[in-house]
């Protein structure tokens, strides 16, 4: 007969029975599936050390942070952080310097310091313009001041595959629309983002994100990007020279931005191509169509496709409102049927590639709002979609070593981003 169980053993049996614990084991010679792992080594900057205060320094109050919620008022937010100070509320309502506090956007943080009785000692809030509002109590009075808040730049990564549209893929990757527009601009010399994009094209982007007090406040520039389009891979890296000028180059230092953009609009739909014989919808006769038509809503911005000088900015026969630009060498471009010309675009003025020179319209001989775009060589029309565009200026040879060393972290970050299934945050300088 087995020896009787001790009270502790009876208790253990009762606990196991009540908790429904199941036992598991591994049979001999069982092979476990190997989980793939990858080691990533990153250098992380340590936060600055802060000296401990002397014992005789006055004890500070109580700091609390609260995020703005939809429907909040200044009074309701302060109540949630424990402020019980009628004098402070009067100051915040009446002092003009405190007005930025009333730009309450959901999700923004507000920090306050109070004493043990709920009196406001300090308040900090970053307004929509990026300035930090500081309100400080000094005895029985308050002072308010605003100054640009220190900004921290970190790098973010995003990668995606196009299923239906570039913006849809960018949204799925968590990439801001401002970065998506930059991406289209960076590769505009090689890719027409309306005509050339197709399903299963891929992109990988490393871009700047600006932070104030640890909160993301908006994207900056694209640092590095790769776009795989129709089986061809394009890569771009941002380079800032000693003067602060910025441009994008391939890894070998060749200029990514061509002397001309492929399209005068970021996103549009081509409705009529270059042709020596097209039936004119207004004149009801067959005529040459010596340009390309892009359909777009009235008011859509039209960009100069290259640096140049304005030859014509005004009304011209069937073109309606038109801008004609002379570029370097024998090249010129023409933009017709504009609803209006940009105010700064006048005959003799200089424009830069990407500048808005006018807006889509329906002036002249036009049956609907669209842009008529012509590309001319020695004043002879050429098809803008097939003409060989001149290359931009490559990086000077003297800057190549500095460029290679300078973009090395971005090259590594781009390679890392391509292995990640979702957009991730990466600290960087």
Coordinates of C-alpha atoms in Angstrom, one line a residue:
X1 CA 0.0 0.0 0.0
X2 CA 1.5 3.4 -1.0
X3 CA 2.4 5.8 1.8
X4 CA -0.4 8.5 2.5
X5 CA -0.1 11.8 0.7
X6 CA 1.0 14.8 2.7
X7 CA -1.2 18.0 2.9
X8 CA 1.0 19.8 0.4
X9 CA 0.7 17.0 -2.1
X10 CA -3.1 16.9 -1.8
X11 CA -3.1 20.7 -2.3
X12 CA -1.0 20.4 -5.5
X13 CA -3.4 17.8 -6.9
X14 CA -6.4 20.0 -6.2
X15 CA -4.9 23.0 -7.9
X16 CA -4.0 21.1 -11.0
X17 CA -7.5 19.6 -11.2
X18 CA -9.2 23.0 -10.9
X19 CA -7.0 24.9 -13.3
X20 CA -7.3 22.3 -16.1
X21 CA -3.5 22.2 -16.7
X22 CA -2.4 19.9 -19.6
X23 CA 1.0 18.2 -19.8
X24 CA 3.0 18.2 -22.9
X25 CA 6.2 16.4 -23.8
X26 CA 8.5 15.6 -26.8
X27 CA 8.9 12.1 -28.0
X28 CA 12.5 10.9 -28.4
X29 CA 14.2 11.9 -31.7
X30 CA 11.7 14.7 -32.4
X31 CA 13.1 17.3 -34.8
X32 CA 12.0 20.9 -34.1
X33 CA 11.5 23.2 -37.0
X34 CA 14.4 25.7 -37.2
X35 CA 13.1 29.3 -37.1
X36 CA 15.2 31.6 -39.4
X37 CA 16.8 34.5 -37.7
X38 CA 18.8 37.5 -38.8
X39 CA 21.1 39.7 -36.7
X40 CA 20.8 43.4 -37.2
X41 CA 23.5 45.6 -35.6
X42 CA 22.7 49.3 -35.3
X43 CA 24.5 52.1 -33.6
X44 CA 22.1 54.0 -31.3
X45 CA 22.9 57.4 -29.9
X46 CA 22.7 57.6 -26.1
X47 CA 20.5 60.3 -24.6
X48 CA 22.5 63.2 -23.0
X49 CA 23.1 62.7 -19.3
X50 CA 21.3 65.1 -17.0
X51 CA 22.9 66.1 -13.7
X52 CA 20.9 65.5 -10.6
X53 CA 19.7 68.7 -8.9
X54 CA 21.3 69.9 -5.7
X55 CA 19.4 69.2 -2.6
X56 CA 18.8 72.8 -1.9
X57 CA 17.0 73.4 -5.2
X58 CA 13.3 73.9 -4.9
X59 CA 11.3 70.8 -5.6
X60 CA 9.5 71.1 -8.9
X61 CA 5.8 70.5 -9.4
X62 CA 3.9 67.7 -11.0
X63 CA 4.1 67.3 -14.8
X64 CA 1.4 65.7 -16.8
X65 CA 0.8 65.2 -20.5
X66 CA -2.6 64.8 -22.1
X67 CA -3.5 64.3 -25.8
X68 CA -6.1 66.5 -27.4
X69 CA -9.3 64.6 -28.1
X70 CA -12.0 65.5 -30.7
X71 CA -14.4 68.0 -29.2
X72 CA -12.0 69.2 -26.6
X73 CA -11.8 72.8 -25.3
X74 CA -8.9 74.4 -23.5
X75 CA -10.9 74.1 -20.3
X76 CA -11.7 70.4 -20.7
X77 CA -8.1 69.5 -21.4
X78 CA -6.8 71.4 -18.4
X79 CA -9.4 69.8 -16.2
X80 CA -8.2 66.3 -17.2
X81 CA -4.6 67.2 -16.2
X82 CA -5.7 68.4 -12.9
X83 CA -5.5 72.2 -13.3
X84 CA -7.8 74.1 -10.9
X85 CA -6.7 77.7 -11.5
X86 CA -9.3 80.4 -12.5
X87 CA -6.6 83.0 -12.9
X88 CA -4.8 80.8 -15.5
X89 CA -8.0 80.3 -17.4
X90 CA -8.7 84.0 -17.6
X91 CA -5.1 84.6 -18.9
X92 CA -5.5 81.9 -21.5
X93 CA -8.8 83.3 -22.7
X94 CA -7.7 87.0 -22.9
X95 CA -4.0 87.2 -23.7
X96 CA -3.3 87.4 -27.5
X97 CA 0.0 85.6 -27.0
X98 CA -1.9 82.5 -25.8
X99 CA -4.1 82.2 -28.9
X100 CA -2.0 79.4 -30.5
X101 CA -3.3 77.2 -27.7
X102 CA -6.7 77.3 -29.2
X103 CA -5.5 75.4 -32.4
X104 CA -6.5 72.1 -30.8
X105 CA -5.9 69.3 -33.2
X106 CA -6.8 65.8 -32.0
X107 CA -3.8 63.7 -31.1
X108 CA -1.5 66.6 -30.3
X109 CA 0.1 66.5 -26.8
X110 CA -0.2 69.2 -24.2
X111 CA 2.1 69.3 -21.1
X112 CA 1.4 71.1 -17.9
X113 CA 3.1 71.5 -14.5
X114 CA 1.0 72.1 -11.5
X115 CA 1.6 72.5 -7.8
X116 CA 0.0 70.4 -5.1
X117 CA -3.2 72.6 -5.2
X118 CA -3.7 72.4 -8.9
X119 CA -2.4 75.8 -9.7
X120 CA -0.8 76.1 -13.2
X121 CA 3.0 76.6 -13.0
X122 CA 4.0 75.9 -16.7
X123 CA 2.3 74.9 -19.9
X124 CA 3.9 73.7 -23.2
X125 CA 2.1 73.1 -26.5
X126 CA 3.4 72.8 -30.0
X127 CA 1.1 74.8 -32.4
X128 CA 0.4 73.9 -36.0
X129 CA 3.2 76.2 -37.3
X130 CA 5.8 74.2 -35.4
X131 CA 6.3 76.9 -32.8
X132 CA 6.3 75.8 -29.1
X133 CA 4.0 77.9 -26.9
X134 CA 5.3 78.3 -23.4
X135 CA 3.3 79.8 -20.6
X136 CA 5.1 80.3 -17.2
X137 CA 3.8 81.6 -13.9
X138 CA 6.0 84.0 -12.1
X139 CA 4.5 84.8 -8.8
X140 CA 1.0 86.2 -9.4
X141 CA 1.3 86.8 -13.2
X142 CA 1.7 84.7 -16.3
X143 CA 3.8 85.2 -19.4
X144 CA 3.4 83.6 -22.8
X145 CA 6.1 83.2 -25.5
X146 CA 6.4 81.2 -28.7
X147 CA 9.6 80.2 -30.5
X148 CA 10.5 77.5 -33.1
X149 CA 10.7 74.2 -31.4
X150 CA 13.9 72.1 -31.7
X151 CA 13.4 69.6 -34.4
X152 CA 14.8 66.1 -34.5
X153 CA 15.2 64.3 -37.8
X154 CA 14.8 60.5 -37.9
X155 CA 14.7 58.2 -40.9
X156 CA 11.7 56.1 -41.7
X157 CA 11.5 53.2 -44.2
X158 CA 8.6 52.1 -46.4
X159 CA 8.3 49.4 -49.1
X160 CA 5.4 48.4 -51.2
X161 CA 4.1 46.6 -54.3
X162 CA 1.6 48.3 -56.6
X163 CA -1.6 46.3 -57.0
X164 CA -4.0 49.0 -58.3
X165 CA -2.3 52.5 -57.9
X166 CA 0.8 54.1 -56.5
X167 CA -1.1 56.0 -53.8
X168 CA -2.9 52.8 -52.7
X169 CA 0.4 50.9 -52.3
X170 CA 1.9 53.9 -50.5
X171 CA -1.0 54.1 -48.1
X172 CA -0.7 50.4 -47.4
X173 CA 2.9 50.9 -46.6
X174 CA 2.1 53.8 -44.2
X175 CA 3.9 56.3 -46.4
X176 CA 2.6 59.9 -46.2
X177 CA 1.1 61.4 -49.4
X178 CA 3.8 64.2 -49.4
X179 CA 6.5 61.5 -49.7
X180 CA 4.6 59.7 -52.5
X181 CA 4.5 63.0 -54.4
X182 CA 8.2 63.4 -53.9
X183 CA 8.8 59.9 -55.1
X184 CA 7.0 60.6 -58.3
X185 CA 9.0 63.8 -58.7
X186 CA 12.4 62.2 -58.0
X187 CA 11.9 59.6 -60.8
X188 CA 9.9 61.9 -63.1
X189 CA 12.8 62.0 -65.6
X190 CA 12.6 58.3 -66.2
X191 CA 9.0 57.3 -65.4
X192 CA 5.7 58.7 -66.5
X193 CA 3.7 58.0 -63.4
X194 CA 0.4 57.9 -65.3
X195 CA 1.4 56.0 -68.4
X196 CA 4.3 53.7 -67.3
X197 CA 3.1 52.3 -63.9
X198 CA 1.9 48.8 -63.9
X199 CA 0.8 46.1 -61.5
X200 CA 3.6 44.4 -59.4
X201 CA 6.0 47.4 -59.8
X202 CA 7.8 47.8 -56.5
X203 CA 9.2 50.7 -54.5
X204 CA 11.4 51.1 -51.4
X205 CA 11.9 54.5 -49.8
X206 CA 14.0 55.9 -46.9
X207 CA 12.7 59.4 -45.9
X208 CA 13.1 61.9 -43.2
X209 CA 10.5 62.5 -40.5
X210 CA 10.6 65.6 -38.3
X211 CA 9.9 65.2 -34.6
X212 CA 9.3 67.7 -31.9
X213 CA 9.3 66.5 -28.3
X214 CA 9.2 62.9 -29.5
X215 CA 6.1 63.5 -31.7
X216 CA 6.1 63.2 -35.5
X217 CA 5.1 66.5 -37.0
X218 CA 5.7 65.9 -40.7
X219 CA 7.9 64.3 -43.3
X220 CA 11.0 65.9 -44.8
X221 CA 12.9 64.9 -47.9
X222 CA 13.4 61.4 -49.4
X223 CA 16.9 60.3 -48.5
X224 CA 17.1 57.2 -50.8
X225 CA 14.6 55.4 -53.0
X226 CA 14.4 52.5 -55.4
X227 CA 11.6 51.9 -58.0
X228 CA 11.3 48.8 -60.0
X229 CA 9.2 49.6 -63.1
X230 CA 8.6 47.2 -66.0
X231 CA 11.6 45.1 -65.1
X232 CA 14.0 48.0 -64.8
X233 CA 15.3 49.2 -61.5
X234 CA 15.9 52.9 -60.8
X235 CA 17.7 54.2 -57.6
X236 CA 18.2 57.7 -56.2
X237 CA 20.1 59.2 -53.4
X238 CA 19.9 62.7 -52.0
X239 CA 23.1 64.6 -51.9
X240 CA 23.7 68.0 -50.2
X241 CA 26.9 69.7 -51.2
X242 CA 28.9 72.1 -49.1
X243 CA 26.8 75.0 -50.2
X244 CA 23.6 73.3 -49.1
X245 CA 22.3 72.7 -52.6
X246 CA 20.4 69.4 -53.0
X247 CA 20.0 67.1 -55.9
X248 CA 19.4 63.4 -56.5
X249 CA 22.0 61.1 -58.1
X250 CA 22.4 57.4 -58.9
X251 CA 25.0 55.4 -57.0
X252 CA 27.6 56.1 -59.7
X253 CA 27.1 59.9 -59.5
X254 CA 25.1 60.2 -62.7
X255 CA 22.2 62.8 -62.5
X256 CA 18.9 61.2 -61.8
X257 CA 16.9 64.2 -62.9
X258 CA 17.0 64.6 -66.6
X259 CA 17.2 68.0 -68.3
X260 CA 13.5 67.6 -69.0
X261 CA 10.6 65.9 -67.2
X262 CA 8.7 63.4 -69.1
X263 CA 5.3 65.0 -68.2
X264 CA 4.3 68.5 -67.4
X265 CA 1.8 67.3 -64.8
X266 CA 2.4 64.9 -61.9
X267 CA -0.6 62.7 -62.5
X268 CA -2.9 63.0 -65.5
X269 CA -4.5 61.0 -68.3
X270 CA -3.3 61.3 -71.9
X271 CA -6.3 61.6 -74.3
X272 CA -4.6 62.3 -77.6
X273 CA -1.1 61.5 -78.8
X274 CA 1.3 63.0 -81.4
X275 CA 0.1 62.3 -84.9
X276 CA 0.5 63.6 -88.4
X277 CA -3.2 63.1 -89.2
X278 CA -5.9 63.5 -86.6
X279 CA -9.6 64.4 -87.1
X280 CA -10.0 67.8 -85.3
X281 CA -13.1 67.8 -83.2
X282 CA -13.8 71.6 -83.7
X283 CA -12.6 72.2 -87.3
X284 CA -14.1 68.9 -88.5
X285 CA -11.1 68.2 -90.7
X286 CA -8.0 66.0 -90.7
X287 CA -4.9 67.9 -89.4
X288 CA -1.6 67.1 -87.8
X289 CA -1.6 67.0 -84.0
X290 CA 1.9 68.1 -83.1
X291 CA 1.8 67.5 -79.4
X292 CA 0.2 65.4 -76.6
X293 CA -3.1 66.2 -74.8
X294 CA -3.5 65.5 -71.0
X295 CA -7.0 65.5 -69.5
X296 CA -7.2 67.0 -66.0
X297 CA -9.7 69.1 -64.0
X298 CA -9.7 72.8 -64.6
X299 CA -7.1 74.4 -62.2
X300 CA -4.7 71.5 -62.1
X301 CA -1.1 72.9 -61.9
X302 CA 1.1 72.7 -65.0
X303 CA 4.9 72.4 -64.5
X304 CA 7.7 73.7 -66.6
X305 CA 9.5 70.5 -67.8
X306 CA 12.9 72.2 -67.8
X307 CA 14.7 75.4 -66.9
X308 CA 14.1 78.1 -69.4
X309 CA 13.1 81.6 -70.4
X310 CA 9.6 82.6 -71.2
X311 CA 9.1 83.5 -74.8
X312 CA 5.3 83.9 -74.8
X313 CA 2.8 84.2 -71.9
X314 CA -0.7 85.2 -73.1
X315 CA -3.4 84.5 -75.6
X316 CA -2.4 83.0 -79.0
X317 CA -5.1 82.0 -81.6
X318 CA -6.4 78.5 -81.1
X319 CA -4.0 77.8 -78.3
X320 CA -6.0 80.1 -76.0
X321 CA -3.9 81.0 -72.9
X322 CA -0.4 79.7 -73.7
X323 CA 3.1 79.6 -72.3
X324 CA 6.1 79.1 -74.7
X325 CA 9.5 78.4 -73.1
X326 CA 12.9 78.4 -74.6
X327 CA 15.4 76.0 -73.0
X328 CA 19.1 75.4 -73.4
X329 CA 20.2 74.7 -76.9
X330 CA 17.6 74.0 -79.6
X331 CA 14.9 72.9 -77.3
X332 CA 11.6 74.6 -76.5
X333 CA 8.2 73.6 -75.0
X334 CA 4.7 74.9 -75.3
X335 CA 1.7 74.6 -72.9
X336 CA -1.7 75.5 -74.3
X337 CA -5.5 75.9 -73.4
X338 CA -4.5 77.1 -69.8
X339 CA -7.3 78.5 -67.7
X340 CA -4.8 81.1 -66.5
X341 CA -1.0 81.8 -66.5
X342 CA 0.8 81.9 -63.2
X343 CA 1.3 85.5 -62.1
X344 CA 5.1 85.4 -62.1
X345 CA 5.3 84.0 -65.6
X346 CA 5.8 86.9 -68.0
X347 CA 7.8 87.3 -71.3
X348 CA 11.5 87.4 -70.5
X349 CA 11.1 85.8 -67.0
X350 CA 13.2 82.8 -66.0
X351 CA 11.6 79.6 -64.7
X352 CA 13.1 76.4 -63.2
X353 CA 12.2 72.8 -63.8
X354 CA 9.1 71.9 -61.8
X355 CA 7.9 75.5 -61.4
X356 CA 4.1 76.0 -61.8
X357 CA 3.7 78.1 -64.9
X358 CA -0.1 77.8 -65.3
X359 CA -3.2 75.8 -64.7
X360 CA -5.3 73.5 -66.9
X361 CA -8.2 75.0 -68.6
X362 CA -10.4 75.0 -71.8
X363 CA -9.4 78.2 -73.6
X364 CA -8.9 78.5 -77.3
X365 CA -10.0 75.6 -79.6
X366 CA -10.8 73.0 -76.9
X367 CA -13.8 70.8 -76.3
X368 CA -13.0 70.1 -72.6
X369 CA -10.5 71.0 -69.9
X370 CA -7.0 69.6 -70.9
X371 CA -3.4 70.6 -71.4
X372 CA -1.9 70.6 -74.9
X373 CA 1.9 70.0 -74.6
X374 CA 4.4 70.4 -77.4
X375 CA 8.1 69.6 -77.5
X376 CA 10.2 71.2 -80.2
X377 CA 13.8 70.8 -81.4
X378 CA 15.0 73.8 -83.5
X379 CA 11.3 74.7 -83.6
X380 CA 10.4 71.4 -85.3
X381 CA 7.7 69.4 -83.3
X382 CA 8.8 66.1 -81.8
X383 CA 6.7 63.5 -80.0
X384 CA 7.2 64.3 -76.2
X385 CA 6.7 60.6 -75.3
X386 CA 9.4 59.2 -77.5
X387 CA 12.0 62.0 -78.1
X388 CA 15.4 61.3 -76.6
X389 CA 15.8 63.7 -73.6
X390 CA 19.2 65.2 -72.8
X391 CA 20.7 64.0 -69.5
X392 CA 21.3 66.3 -66.5
X393 CA 24.7 67.3 -65.2
X394 CA 26.5 64.5 -63.4
X395 CA 28.0 65.0 -60.0
X396 CA 31.4 66.7 -60.3
X397 CA 34.3 64.3 -60.1
X398 CA 35.8 66.1 -57.2
X399 CA 32.7 65.4 -55.1
X400 CA 32.4 61.7 -55.9
X401 CA 34.5 60.3 -52.9
X402 CA 32.5 62.5 -50.5
X403 CA 29.2 61.4 -52.2
X404 CA 30.0 57.7 -51.9
X405 CA 30.9 58.0 -48.2
X406 CA 28.0 60.3 -47.5
X407 CA 25.3 58.1 -49.0
X408 CA 26.7 54.8 -47.6
X409 CA 24.3 54.8 -44.5
X410 CA 21.4 55.4 -46.9
X411 CA 22.5 52.6 -49.1
X412 CA 22.5 50.2 -46.1
X413 CA 19.2 51.5 -44.9
X414 CA 17.6 51.0 -48.3
X415 CA 18.9 47.4 -48.4
X416 CA 17.4 46.8 -44.9
X417 CA 14.1 48.3 -45.9
X418 CA 13.8 45.9 -48.8
X419 CA 13.7 43.0 -46.3
X420 CA 11.0 44.4 -44.1
X421 CA 7.3 43.5 -44.7
X422 CA 6.0 46.8 -43.3
X423 CA 7.1 50.4 -42.8
X424 CA 9.3 50.7 -39.7
X425 CA 10.9 53.6 -37.9
X426 CA 14.7 53.9 -37.9
X427 CA 16.6 56.5 -35.9
X428 CA 19.2 58.4 -38.0
X429 CA 21.0 61.6 -38.2

